[in-house]
Structure formats: C-alpha cells, structure tokens
Coordinates of N, CA and C and ligand atoms in Angstrom, one line a residue:
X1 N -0.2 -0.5 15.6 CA 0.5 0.2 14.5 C -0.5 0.2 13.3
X2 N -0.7 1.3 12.2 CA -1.6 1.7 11.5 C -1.0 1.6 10.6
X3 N -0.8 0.8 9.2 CA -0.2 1.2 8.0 C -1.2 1.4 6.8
X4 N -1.5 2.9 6.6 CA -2.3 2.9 4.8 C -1.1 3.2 3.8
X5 N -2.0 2.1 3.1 CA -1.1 2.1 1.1 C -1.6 2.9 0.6
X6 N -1.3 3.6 -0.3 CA -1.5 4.8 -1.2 C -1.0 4.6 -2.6
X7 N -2.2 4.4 -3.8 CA -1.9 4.3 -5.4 C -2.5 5.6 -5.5
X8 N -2.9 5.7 -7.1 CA -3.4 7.0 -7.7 C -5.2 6.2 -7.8
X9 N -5.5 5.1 -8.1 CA -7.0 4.6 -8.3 C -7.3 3.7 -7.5
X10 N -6.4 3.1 -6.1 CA -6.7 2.2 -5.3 C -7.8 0.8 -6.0
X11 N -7.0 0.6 -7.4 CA -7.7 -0.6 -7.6 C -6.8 -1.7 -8.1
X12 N -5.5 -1.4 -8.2 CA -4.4 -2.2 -8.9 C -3.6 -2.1 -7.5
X13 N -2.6 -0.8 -7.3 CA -1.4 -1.5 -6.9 C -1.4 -1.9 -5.3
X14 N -2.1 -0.5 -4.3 CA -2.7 -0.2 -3.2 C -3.4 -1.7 -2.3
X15 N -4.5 -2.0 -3.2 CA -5.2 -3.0 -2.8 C -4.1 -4.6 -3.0
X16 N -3.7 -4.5 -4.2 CA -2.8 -5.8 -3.7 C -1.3 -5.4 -3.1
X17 N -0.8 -4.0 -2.6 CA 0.0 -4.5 -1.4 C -0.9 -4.5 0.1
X18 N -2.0 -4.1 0.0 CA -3.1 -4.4 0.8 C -2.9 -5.9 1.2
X19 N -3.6 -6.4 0.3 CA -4.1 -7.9 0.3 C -2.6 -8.7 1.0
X20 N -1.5 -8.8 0.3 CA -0.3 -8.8 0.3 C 0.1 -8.9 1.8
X21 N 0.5 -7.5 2.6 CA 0.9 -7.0 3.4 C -0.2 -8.3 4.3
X22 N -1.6 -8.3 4.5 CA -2.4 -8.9 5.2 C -1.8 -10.2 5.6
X23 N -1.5 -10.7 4.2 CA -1.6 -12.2 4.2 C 0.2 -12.6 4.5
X24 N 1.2 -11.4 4.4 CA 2.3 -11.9 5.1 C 2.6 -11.5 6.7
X25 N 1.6 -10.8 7.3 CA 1.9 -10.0 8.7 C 1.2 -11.2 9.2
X26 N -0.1 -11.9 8.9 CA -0.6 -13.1 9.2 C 0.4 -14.1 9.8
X27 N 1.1 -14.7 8.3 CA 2.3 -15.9 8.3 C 3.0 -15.4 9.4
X28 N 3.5 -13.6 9.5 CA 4.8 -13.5 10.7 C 4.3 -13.2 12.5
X29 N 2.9 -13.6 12.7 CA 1.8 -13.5 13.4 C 1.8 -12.0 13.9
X30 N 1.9 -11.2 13.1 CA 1.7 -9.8 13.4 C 0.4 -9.5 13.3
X31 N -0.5 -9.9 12.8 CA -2.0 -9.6 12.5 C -2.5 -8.7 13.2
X32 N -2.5 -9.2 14.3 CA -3.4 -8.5 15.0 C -2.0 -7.0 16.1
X33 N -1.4 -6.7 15.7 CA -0.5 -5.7 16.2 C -0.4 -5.1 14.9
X34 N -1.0 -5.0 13.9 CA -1.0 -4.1 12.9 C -1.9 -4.2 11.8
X35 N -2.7 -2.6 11.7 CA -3.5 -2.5 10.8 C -3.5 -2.2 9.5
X36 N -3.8 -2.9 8.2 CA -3.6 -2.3 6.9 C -4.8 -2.0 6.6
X37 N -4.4 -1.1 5.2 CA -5.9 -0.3 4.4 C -5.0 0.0 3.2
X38 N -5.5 0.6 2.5 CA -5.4 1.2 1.0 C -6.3 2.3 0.7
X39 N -5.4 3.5 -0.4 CA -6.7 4.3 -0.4 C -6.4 4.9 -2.2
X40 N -6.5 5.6 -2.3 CA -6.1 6.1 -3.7 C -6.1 8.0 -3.4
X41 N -5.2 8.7 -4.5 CA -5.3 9.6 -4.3 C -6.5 10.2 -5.2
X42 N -7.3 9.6 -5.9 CA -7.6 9.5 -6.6 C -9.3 9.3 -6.8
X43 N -10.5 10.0 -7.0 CA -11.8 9.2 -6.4 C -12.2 8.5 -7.6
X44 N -12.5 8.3 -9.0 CA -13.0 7.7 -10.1 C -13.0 5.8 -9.5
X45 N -12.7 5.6 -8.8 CA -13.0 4.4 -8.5 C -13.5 3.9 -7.2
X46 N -13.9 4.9 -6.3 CA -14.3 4.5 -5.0 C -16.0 3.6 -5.2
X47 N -15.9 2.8 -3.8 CA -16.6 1.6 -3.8 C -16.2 0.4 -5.2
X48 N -15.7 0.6 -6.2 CA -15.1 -0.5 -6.5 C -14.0 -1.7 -6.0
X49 N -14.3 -2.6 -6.9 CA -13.6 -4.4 -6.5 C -12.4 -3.7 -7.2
X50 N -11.8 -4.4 -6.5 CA -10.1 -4.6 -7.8 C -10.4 -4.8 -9.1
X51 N -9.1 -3.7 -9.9 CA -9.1 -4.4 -11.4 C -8.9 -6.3 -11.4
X52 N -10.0 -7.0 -12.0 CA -9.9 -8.1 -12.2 C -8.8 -8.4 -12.5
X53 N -7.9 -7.8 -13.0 CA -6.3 -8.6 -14.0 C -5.6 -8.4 -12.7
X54 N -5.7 -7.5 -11.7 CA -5.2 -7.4 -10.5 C -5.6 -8.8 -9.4
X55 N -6.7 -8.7 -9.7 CA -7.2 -9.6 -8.5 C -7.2 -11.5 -8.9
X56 N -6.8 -11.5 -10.6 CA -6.8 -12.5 -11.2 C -5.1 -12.9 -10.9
X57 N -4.4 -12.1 -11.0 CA -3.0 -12.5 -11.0 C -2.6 -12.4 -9.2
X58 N -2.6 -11.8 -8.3 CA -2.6 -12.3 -7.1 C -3.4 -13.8 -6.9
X59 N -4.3 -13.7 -7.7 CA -5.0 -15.1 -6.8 C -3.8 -16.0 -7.1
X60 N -3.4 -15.8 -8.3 CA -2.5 -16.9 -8.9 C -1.2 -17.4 -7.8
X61 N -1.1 -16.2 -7.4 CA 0.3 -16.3 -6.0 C -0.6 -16.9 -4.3
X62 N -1.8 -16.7 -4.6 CA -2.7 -17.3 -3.3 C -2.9 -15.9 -2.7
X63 N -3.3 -14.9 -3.1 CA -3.3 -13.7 -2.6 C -4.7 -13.3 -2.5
X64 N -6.2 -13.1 -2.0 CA -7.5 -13.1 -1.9 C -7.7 -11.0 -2.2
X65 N -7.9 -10.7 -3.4 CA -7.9 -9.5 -2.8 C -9.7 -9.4 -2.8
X66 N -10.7 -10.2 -3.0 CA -11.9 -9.8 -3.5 C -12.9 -9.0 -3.0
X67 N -12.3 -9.3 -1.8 CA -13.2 -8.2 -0.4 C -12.9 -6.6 -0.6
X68 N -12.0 -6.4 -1.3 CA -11.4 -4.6 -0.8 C -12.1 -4.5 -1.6
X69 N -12.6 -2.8 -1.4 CA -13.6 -1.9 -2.1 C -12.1 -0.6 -2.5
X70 N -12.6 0.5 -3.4 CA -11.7 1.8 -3.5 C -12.2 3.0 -2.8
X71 N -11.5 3.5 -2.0 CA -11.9 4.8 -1.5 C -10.9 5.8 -1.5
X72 N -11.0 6.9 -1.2 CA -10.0 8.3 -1.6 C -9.3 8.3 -0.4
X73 N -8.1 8.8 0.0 CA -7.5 9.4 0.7 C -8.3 10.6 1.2
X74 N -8.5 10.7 2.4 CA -8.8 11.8 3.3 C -8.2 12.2 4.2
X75 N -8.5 13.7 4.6 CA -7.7 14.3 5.8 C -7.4 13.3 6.9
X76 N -8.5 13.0 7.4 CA -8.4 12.0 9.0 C -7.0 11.3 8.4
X77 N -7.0 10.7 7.4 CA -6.1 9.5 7.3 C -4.4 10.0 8.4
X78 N -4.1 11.3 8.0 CA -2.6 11.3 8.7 C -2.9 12.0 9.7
X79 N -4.1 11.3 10.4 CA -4.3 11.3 12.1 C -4.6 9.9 11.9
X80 N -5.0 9.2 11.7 CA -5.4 7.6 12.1 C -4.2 7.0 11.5
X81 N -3.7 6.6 10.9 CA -2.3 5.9 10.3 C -0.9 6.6 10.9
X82 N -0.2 5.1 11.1 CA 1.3 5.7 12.0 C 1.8 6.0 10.3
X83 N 2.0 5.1 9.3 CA 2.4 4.9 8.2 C 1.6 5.1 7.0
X84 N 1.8 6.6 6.1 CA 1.5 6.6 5.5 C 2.3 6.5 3.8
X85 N 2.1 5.3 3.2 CA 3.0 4.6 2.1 C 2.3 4.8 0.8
X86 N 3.2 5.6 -0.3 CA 3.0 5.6 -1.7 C 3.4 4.5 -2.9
X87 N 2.4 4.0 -4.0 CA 3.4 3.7 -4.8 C 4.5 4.2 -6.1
X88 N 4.4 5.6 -5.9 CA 5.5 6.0 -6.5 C 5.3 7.3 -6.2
X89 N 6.1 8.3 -6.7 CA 7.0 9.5 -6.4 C 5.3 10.4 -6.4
X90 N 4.9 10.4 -7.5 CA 3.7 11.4 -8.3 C 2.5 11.3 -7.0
X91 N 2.3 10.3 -6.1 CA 1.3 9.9 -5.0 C 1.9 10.2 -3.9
X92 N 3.3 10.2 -3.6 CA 4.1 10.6 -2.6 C 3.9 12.2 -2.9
X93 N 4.6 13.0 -3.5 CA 3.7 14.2 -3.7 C 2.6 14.4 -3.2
X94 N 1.5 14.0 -3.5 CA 0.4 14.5 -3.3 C 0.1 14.3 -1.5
X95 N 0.4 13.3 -1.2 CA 0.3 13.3 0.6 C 1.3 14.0 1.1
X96 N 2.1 14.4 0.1 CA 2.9 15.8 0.9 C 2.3 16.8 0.9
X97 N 1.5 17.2 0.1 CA 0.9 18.3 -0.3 C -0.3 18.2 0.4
X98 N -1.0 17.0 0.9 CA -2.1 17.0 1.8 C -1.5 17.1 3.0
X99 N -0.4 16.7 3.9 CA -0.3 16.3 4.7 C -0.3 18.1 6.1
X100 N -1.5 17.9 6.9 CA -1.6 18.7 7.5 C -0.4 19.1 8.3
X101 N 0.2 20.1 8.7 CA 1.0 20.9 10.1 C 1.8 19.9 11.2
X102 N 0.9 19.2 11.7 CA 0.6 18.5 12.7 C 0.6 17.4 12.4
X103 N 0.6 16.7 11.4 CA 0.7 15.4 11.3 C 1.9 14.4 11.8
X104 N 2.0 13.4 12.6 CA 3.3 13.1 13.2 C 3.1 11.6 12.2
X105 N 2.7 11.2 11.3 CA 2.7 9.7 10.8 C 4.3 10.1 10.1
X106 N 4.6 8.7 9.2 CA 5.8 8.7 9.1 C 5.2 8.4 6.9
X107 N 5.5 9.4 6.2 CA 5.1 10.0 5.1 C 6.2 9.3 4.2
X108 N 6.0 8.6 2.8 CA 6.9 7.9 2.1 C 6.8 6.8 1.2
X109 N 7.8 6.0 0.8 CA 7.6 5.7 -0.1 C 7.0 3.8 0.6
X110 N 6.4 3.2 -0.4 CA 6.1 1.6 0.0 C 7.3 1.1 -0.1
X111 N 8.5 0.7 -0.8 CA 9.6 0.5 -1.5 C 11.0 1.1 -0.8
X112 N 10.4 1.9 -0.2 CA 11.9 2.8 0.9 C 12.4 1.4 1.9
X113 N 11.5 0.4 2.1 CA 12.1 -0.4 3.0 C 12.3 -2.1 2.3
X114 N 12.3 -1.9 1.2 CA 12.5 -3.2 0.2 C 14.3 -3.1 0.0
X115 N 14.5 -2.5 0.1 CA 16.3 -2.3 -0.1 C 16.3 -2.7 -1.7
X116 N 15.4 -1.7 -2.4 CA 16.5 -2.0 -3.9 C 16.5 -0.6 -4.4
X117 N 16.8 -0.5 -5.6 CA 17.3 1.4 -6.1 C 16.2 1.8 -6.6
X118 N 15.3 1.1 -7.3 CA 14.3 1.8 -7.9 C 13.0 1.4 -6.7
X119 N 12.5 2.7 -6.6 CA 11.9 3.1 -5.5 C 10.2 3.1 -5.8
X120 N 10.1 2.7 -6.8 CA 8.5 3.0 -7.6 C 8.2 1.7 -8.0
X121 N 6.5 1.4 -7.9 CA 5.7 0.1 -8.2 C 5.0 0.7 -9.3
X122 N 5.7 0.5 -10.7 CA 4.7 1.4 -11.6 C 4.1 1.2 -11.7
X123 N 2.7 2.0 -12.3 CA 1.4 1.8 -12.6 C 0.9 1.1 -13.8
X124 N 0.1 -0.2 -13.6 CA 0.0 -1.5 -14.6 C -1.6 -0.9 -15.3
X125 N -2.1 -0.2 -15.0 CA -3.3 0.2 -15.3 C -3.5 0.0 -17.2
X126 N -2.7 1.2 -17.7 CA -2.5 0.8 -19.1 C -2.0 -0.3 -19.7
X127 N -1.2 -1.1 -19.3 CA -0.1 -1.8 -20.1 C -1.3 -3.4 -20.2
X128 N -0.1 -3.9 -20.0 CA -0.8 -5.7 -20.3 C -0.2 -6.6 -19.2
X129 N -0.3 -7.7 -18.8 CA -0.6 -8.7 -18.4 C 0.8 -8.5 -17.3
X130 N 1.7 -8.2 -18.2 CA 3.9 -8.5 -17.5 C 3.6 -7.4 -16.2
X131 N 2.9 -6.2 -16.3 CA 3.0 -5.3 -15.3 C 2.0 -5.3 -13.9
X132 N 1.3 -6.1 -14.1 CA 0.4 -6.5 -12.6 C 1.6 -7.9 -12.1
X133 N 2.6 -8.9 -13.2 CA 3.5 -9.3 -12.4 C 4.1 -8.6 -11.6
X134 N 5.0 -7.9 -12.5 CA 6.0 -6.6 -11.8 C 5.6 -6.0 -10.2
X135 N 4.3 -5.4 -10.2 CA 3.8 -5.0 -9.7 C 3.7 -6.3 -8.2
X136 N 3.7 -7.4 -8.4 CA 3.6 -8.9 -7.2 C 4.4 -9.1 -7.0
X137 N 5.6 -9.0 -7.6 CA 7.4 -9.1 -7.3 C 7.8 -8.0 -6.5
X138 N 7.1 -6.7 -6.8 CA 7.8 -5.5 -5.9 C 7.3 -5.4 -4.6
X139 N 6.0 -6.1 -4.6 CA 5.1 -5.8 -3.7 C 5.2 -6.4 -2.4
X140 N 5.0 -8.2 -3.2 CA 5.8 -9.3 -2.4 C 7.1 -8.7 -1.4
X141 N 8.1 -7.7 -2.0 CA 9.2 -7.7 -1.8 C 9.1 -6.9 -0.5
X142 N 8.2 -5.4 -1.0 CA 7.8 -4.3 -0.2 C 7.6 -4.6 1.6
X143 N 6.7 -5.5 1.1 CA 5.7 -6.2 2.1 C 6.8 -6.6 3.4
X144 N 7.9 -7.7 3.1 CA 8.6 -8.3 4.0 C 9.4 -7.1 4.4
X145 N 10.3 -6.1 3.5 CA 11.0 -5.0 3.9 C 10.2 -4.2 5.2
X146 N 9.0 -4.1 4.8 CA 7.8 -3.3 5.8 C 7.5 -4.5 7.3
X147 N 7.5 -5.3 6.9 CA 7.4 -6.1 7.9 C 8.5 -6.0 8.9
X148 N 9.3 -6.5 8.7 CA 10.7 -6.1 9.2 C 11.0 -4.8 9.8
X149 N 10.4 -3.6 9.3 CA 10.7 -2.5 10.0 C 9.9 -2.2 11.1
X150 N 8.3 -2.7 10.7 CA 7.3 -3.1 11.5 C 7.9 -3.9 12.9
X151 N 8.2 -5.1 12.9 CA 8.5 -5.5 14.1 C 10.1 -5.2 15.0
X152 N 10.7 -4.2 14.1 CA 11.5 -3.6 14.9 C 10.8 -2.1 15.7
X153 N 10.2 -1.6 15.0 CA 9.0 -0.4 16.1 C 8.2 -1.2 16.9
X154 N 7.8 -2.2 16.6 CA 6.7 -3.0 17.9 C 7.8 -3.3 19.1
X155 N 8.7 -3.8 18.3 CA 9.7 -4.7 19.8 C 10.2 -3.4 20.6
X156 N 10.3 -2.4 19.5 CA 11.3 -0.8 20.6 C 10.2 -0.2 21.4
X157 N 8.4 -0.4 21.3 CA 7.6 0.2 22.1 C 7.3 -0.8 22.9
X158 N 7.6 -2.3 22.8 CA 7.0 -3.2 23.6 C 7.9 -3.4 25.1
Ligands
4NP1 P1 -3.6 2.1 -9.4 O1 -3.9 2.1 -11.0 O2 -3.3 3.5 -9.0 O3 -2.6 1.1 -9.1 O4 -5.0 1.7 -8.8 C1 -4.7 2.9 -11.6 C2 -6.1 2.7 -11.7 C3 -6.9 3.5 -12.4 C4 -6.4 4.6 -13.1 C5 -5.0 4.9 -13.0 C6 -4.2 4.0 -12.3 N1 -7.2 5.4 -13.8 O5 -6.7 6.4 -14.5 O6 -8.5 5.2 -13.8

C-alpha cells in the first residue's frame, strides 16, 4: 500500500505527517506493508529540509523529520500511490484538478479518517510557534485514523 501526503510547500505540514505517519506505522509493525512520501503542490521549496520550527517542534514529540527533502507533486504520483492525502480543502482541489481519467488511487482529505468535524490541518507557515503545535495534535491524530483504515484494506486483501 502507497500513501502520498500532500501540503501546498511540502515543508511544514506534508513532511511532518510524513515523519509522523512513519514513526506510528513502525510502533503498529506496518512498516514494511506500507509506503509514505510527501509532496507539495507547490515547487518554491523543492530539495529543501523542513521549516526548522517544523522540524524543531516534532523533534520535541520524538518525531525525526531531518532526512525529508521537498518535491512537487507530479503526474506519475496517481499511478504510484493507492492514497492520495491533502492538508486542506485548497490542495485537495488541486489533485482534483490534476488527477488524470484513469486514475484509480483513492483522492482526499488526510483528516477524513481522524473522525473529527474540521477536516483541515491549517497552514502554520505565517503564524508563530501555537500553529506547528496544532498542526502535531491533528496530525498525531490523522496518522492513527489512517492507520486504522490502512490495516483494515491490508487484512481485506490479505
Ligand atoms: P506547507 O506550508 O504547505 O505546510 O509546507 C507552507 C510552506 C511554504 C509556503 C506556504 C505554506 N510558502 O508560501 O512558501
């Protein structure tokens, strides 16, 4: 199973449900039955490290994002990914609007399987310090929701 995350600069929210998603599919020994990535819709930041204030406040939770780089969303992506995941409505758009004919991945939001009402990880890029938390609370949350959906599609193809 193929899951890509999808922000607008793949340097804040993308990469740490990246990081995130890795380090809890790990703990539920899914690792190796499922692939993560991140991408951005967005190119102004490709081959970049995470925003530091991103990669400073995950560490805080034990979260390693240092390794991910940023790269754009491309066509191949909804042929290689079963799961393709937005963090909010504005980036969900836009993989609608890329998403070729023929694409059979399953197109949406990161948060559709967190079970709460607000559906969006907003973007901490401007603000200060409280919104890369926000941003580890939803994410954290995302992550197990997605897990959970994840190992009910493994157990129905296994
Ligand atoms: P992200 O945050 O989409 O969570 O990576 C942003 C990063 C950079 C910009 C906007 C949002 N930017 O405008 O450069």
């Amino acid at each position: 199973m193929r899951v890509l995350l999808v922000c607008l600069g793949n340097i804040c929210r993308s990469p740490t449900a990246e990081g995130i998603l890795r380090h809890k599919l790990e703990q539920a020994g899914l690792a190796t039955r499922v692939e993560v990535d991140s991408c951005g819709t967005g190119g102004w930041h490709i081959g970049k490290a995470p925003d530091r204030r991103a990669m400073a406040a995950a560490a805080r939770r034990g979260f390693d994002l240092s390794g991910l780089r940023a790269r754009q969303l491309e066509v191949d992506d909804f042929y290689r990914f079963d799961y393709l995941l937005a963090m909010d409505r504005d980036n969900l758009l836009v993989l609608e609007a890329w998403c070729p004919p023929d694409c059979r991945a399953h197109i949406g939001l990161f948060l559709d399987f967190a079970g709460y009402e607000n559906k969006e990880v907003p973007d901490p890029y401007f603000g200060g310090k409280q919104g890369f938390e926000k941003v580890l609370d939803l994410v954290e949350a995302g992550a197990e929701g997605l897990i959970d959906e994840l190992r009910r599609r493994l157990e129905a193809t296994s």
